[in-house]
Coordinates of C-alpha atoms in Angstrom, one line a residue:
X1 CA 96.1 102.0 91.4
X2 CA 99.5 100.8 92.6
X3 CA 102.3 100.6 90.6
X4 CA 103.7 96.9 90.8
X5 CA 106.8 95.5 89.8
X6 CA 107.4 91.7 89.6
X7 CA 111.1 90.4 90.5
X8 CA 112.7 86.7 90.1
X9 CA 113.7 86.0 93.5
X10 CA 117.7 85.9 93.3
X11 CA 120.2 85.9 96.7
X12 CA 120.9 89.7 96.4
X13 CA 116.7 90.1 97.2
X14 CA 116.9 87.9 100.3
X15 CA 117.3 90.7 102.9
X16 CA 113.7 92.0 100.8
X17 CA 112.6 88.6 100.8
X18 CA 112.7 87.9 105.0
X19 CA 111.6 91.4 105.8
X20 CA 108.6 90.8 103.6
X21 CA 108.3 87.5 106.2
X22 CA 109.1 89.2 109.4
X23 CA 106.9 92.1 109.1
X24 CA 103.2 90.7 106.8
X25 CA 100.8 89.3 109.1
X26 CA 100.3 85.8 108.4
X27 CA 96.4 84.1 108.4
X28 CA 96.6 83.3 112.0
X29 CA 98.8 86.6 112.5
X30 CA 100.6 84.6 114.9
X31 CA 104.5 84.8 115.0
X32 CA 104.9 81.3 115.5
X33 CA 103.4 80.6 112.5
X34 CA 105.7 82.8 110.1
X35 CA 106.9 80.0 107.6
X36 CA 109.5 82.4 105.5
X37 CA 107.7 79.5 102.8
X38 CA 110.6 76.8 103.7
X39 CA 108.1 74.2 103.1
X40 CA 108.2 74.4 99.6
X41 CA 112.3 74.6 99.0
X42 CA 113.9 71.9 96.7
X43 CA 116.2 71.5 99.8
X44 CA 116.3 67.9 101.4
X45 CA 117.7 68.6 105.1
X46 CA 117.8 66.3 107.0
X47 CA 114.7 66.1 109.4
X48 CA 113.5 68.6 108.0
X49 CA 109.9 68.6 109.3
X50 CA 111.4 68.4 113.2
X51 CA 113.9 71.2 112.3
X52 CA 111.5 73.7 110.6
X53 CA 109.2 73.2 113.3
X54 CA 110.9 74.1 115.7
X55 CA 111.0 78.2 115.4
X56 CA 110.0 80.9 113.3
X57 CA 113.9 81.7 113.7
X58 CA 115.1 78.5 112.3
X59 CA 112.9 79.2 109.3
X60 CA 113.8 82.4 108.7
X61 CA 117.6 80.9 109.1
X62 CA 117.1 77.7 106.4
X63 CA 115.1 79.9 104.2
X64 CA 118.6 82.7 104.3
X65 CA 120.5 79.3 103.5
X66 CA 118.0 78.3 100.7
X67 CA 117.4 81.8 99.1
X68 CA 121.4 81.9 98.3
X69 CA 122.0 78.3 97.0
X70 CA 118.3 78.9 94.9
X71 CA 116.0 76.1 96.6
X72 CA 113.7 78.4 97.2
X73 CA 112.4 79.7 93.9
X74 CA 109.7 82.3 93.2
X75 CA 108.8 85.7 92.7
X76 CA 108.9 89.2 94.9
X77 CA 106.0 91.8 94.0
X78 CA 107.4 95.3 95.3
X79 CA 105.5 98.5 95.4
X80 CA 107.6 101.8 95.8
X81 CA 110.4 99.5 96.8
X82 CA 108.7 97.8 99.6
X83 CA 107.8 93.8 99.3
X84 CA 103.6 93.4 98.9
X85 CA 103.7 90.2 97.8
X86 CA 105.6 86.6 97.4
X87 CA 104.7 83.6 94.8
X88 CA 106.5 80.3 95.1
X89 CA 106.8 78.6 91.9
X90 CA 109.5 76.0 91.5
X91 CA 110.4 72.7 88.9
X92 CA 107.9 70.2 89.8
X93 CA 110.8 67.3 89.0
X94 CA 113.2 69.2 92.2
X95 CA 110.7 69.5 94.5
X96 CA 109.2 66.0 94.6
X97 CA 111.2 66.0 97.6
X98 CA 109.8 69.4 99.4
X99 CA 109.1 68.1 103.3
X100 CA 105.2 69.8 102.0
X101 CA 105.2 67.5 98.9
X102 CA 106.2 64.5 100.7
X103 CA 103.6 64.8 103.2
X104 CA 100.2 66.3 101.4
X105 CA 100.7 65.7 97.9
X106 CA 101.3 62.2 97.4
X107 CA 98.2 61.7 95.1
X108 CA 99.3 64.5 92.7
X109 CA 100.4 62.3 89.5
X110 CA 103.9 62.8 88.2
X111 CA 104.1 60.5 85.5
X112 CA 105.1 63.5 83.1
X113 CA 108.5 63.8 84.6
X114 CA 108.8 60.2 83.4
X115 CA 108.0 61.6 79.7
X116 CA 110.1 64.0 79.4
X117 CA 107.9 67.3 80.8
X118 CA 108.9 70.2 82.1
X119 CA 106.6 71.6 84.6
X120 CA 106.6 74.3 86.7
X121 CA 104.7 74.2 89.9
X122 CA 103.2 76.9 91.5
X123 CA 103.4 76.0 95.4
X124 CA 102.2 79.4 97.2
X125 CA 101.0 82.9 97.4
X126 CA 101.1 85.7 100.6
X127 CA 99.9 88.7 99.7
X128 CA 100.5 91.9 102.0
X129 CA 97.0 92.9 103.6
X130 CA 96.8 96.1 102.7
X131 CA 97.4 95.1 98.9
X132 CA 95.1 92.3 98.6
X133 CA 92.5 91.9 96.3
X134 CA 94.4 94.4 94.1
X135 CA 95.3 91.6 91.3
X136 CA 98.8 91.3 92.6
X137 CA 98.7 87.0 92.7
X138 CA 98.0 87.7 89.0
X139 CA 100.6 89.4 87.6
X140 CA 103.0 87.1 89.7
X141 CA 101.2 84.0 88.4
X142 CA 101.8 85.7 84.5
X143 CA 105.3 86.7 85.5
X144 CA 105.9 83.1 86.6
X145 CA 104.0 81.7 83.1
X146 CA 106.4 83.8 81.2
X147 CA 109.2 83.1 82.4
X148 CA 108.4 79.7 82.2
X149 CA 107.8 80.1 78.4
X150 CA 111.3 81.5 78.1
X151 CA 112.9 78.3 79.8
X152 CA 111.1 75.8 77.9
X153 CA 108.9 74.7 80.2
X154 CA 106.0 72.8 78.8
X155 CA 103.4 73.1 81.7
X156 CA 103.0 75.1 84.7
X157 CA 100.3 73.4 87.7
X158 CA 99.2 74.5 90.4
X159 CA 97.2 72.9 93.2
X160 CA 94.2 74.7 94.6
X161 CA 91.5 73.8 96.8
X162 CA 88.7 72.5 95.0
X163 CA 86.3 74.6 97.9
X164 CA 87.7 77.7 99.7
X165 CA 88.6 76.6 103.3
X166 CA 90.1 80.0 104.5
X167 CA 93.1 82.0 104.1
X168 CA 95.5 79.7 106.0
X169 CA 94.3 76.6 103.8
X170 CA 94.2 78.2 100.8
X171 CA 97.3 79.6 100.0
X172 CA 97.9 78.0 96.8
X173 CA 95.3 80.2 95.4
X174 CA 91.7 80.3 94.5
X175 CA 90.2 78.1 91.6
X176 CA 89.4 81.5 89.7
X177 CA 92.4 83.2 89.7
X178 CA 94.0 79.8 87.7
X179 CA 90.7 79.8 85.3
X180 CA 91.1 83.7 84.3
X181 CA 95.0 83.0 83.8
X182 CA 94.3 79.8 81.0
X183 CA 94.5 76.9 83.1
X184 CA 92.1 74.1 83.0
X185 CA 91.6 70.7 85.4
X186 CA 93.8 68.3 84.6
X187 CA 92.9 65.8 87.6
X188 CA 91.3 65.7 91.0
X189 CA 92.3 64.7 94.4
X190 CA 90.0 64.3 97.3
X191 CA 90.2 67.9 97.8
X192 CA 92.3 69.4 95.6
X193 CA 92.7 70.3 91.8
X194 CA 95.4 70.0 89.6
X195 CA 95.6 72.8 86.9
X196 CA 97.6 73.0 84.2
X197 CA 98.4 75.5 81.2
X198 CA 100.2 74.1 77.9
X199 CA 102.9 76.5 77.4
X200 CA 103.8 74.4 73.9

């Protein structure tokens, strides 16, 4: 069994936090397609789509640049000191203007934010492969529900596919590991859920 330990991701983890990135495979365990998970900052650069495109060294830079001002929020799972595992899970109401939001989740309803909600969104998993299937997504997804609780959030959602595609697709996580954790469907897309647990 390993011995997990869930930190908040805070600028004194970022030299953790881009190792993690430069050294775990990704799905199509090509280089080119290491994202250091800049997608899914609260960050609005501008032409940001162009400029994160462009190298896996530019995203490695914007995400050094994000980690320390905090638009990149989330949680590191370490085992024996060494990064197995990332979850980014941000405030739904900053990241409305994520480069990912603005381009794929455009039918994802928001009218909450207009009420008053707090949610927190839950934007993205990458698990190390040699600790996979080890229930490490879930004890960052309960980290990220309690801390959540503690900050008076009244939601957290998360958006998985409604029908496993494959690993590179389905980073958001699976349907299941949301239903085992107390979230139920809130609203469908063409392909994609919207979960939600009540925190209050």
């Amino acid at each position: 069994k390993m011995n997990i330990e869930i930190r908040k991701l805070t600028p004194n983890l970022v030299d953790d936090y881009v190792h993690f990135f430069d050294t775990t495979p990704h799905a199509t365990n090509k280089d080119e397609h290491k994202c250091y998970c800049v997608w899914w900052c609260n960050d609005d650069h501008k032409n940001k789509g162009e400029y994160l495109a462009s190298s896996p060294d530019k995203r490695r830079e914007y995400a050094i640049q994000c980690i320390k001002k905090d638009s990149i929020q989330g949680y590191l799972a370490y085992c024996n000191n060494k990064v197995v595992g990332w979850c980014n899970a941000n405030t739904k109401a900053d990241c409305l203007k994520c480069y990912c939001w603005r381009r794929f989740m455009s039918s994802i309803p928001t009218e909450e934010l207009t009420q008053g909600k707090k949610v927190k969104s839950v934007f993205c998993f990458a698990i190390a492969p040699e600790a996979r299937r080890k229930g490490i997504a879930k004890l960052l997804l309960e980290r990220v529900c309690q801390d959540a609780i503690r900050d008076d959030f009244d939601f957290v959602e998360a958006y998985p596919n409604k029908d496993y595609i494959d690993e590179a697709e389905d980073f958001m996580g699976p349907v299941t590991l949301y239903e085992g954790s107390g979230f139920d469907i809130h609203y469908e897309t063409e392909k994609k859920l919207v979960m939600k647990k009540q925190l209050k």
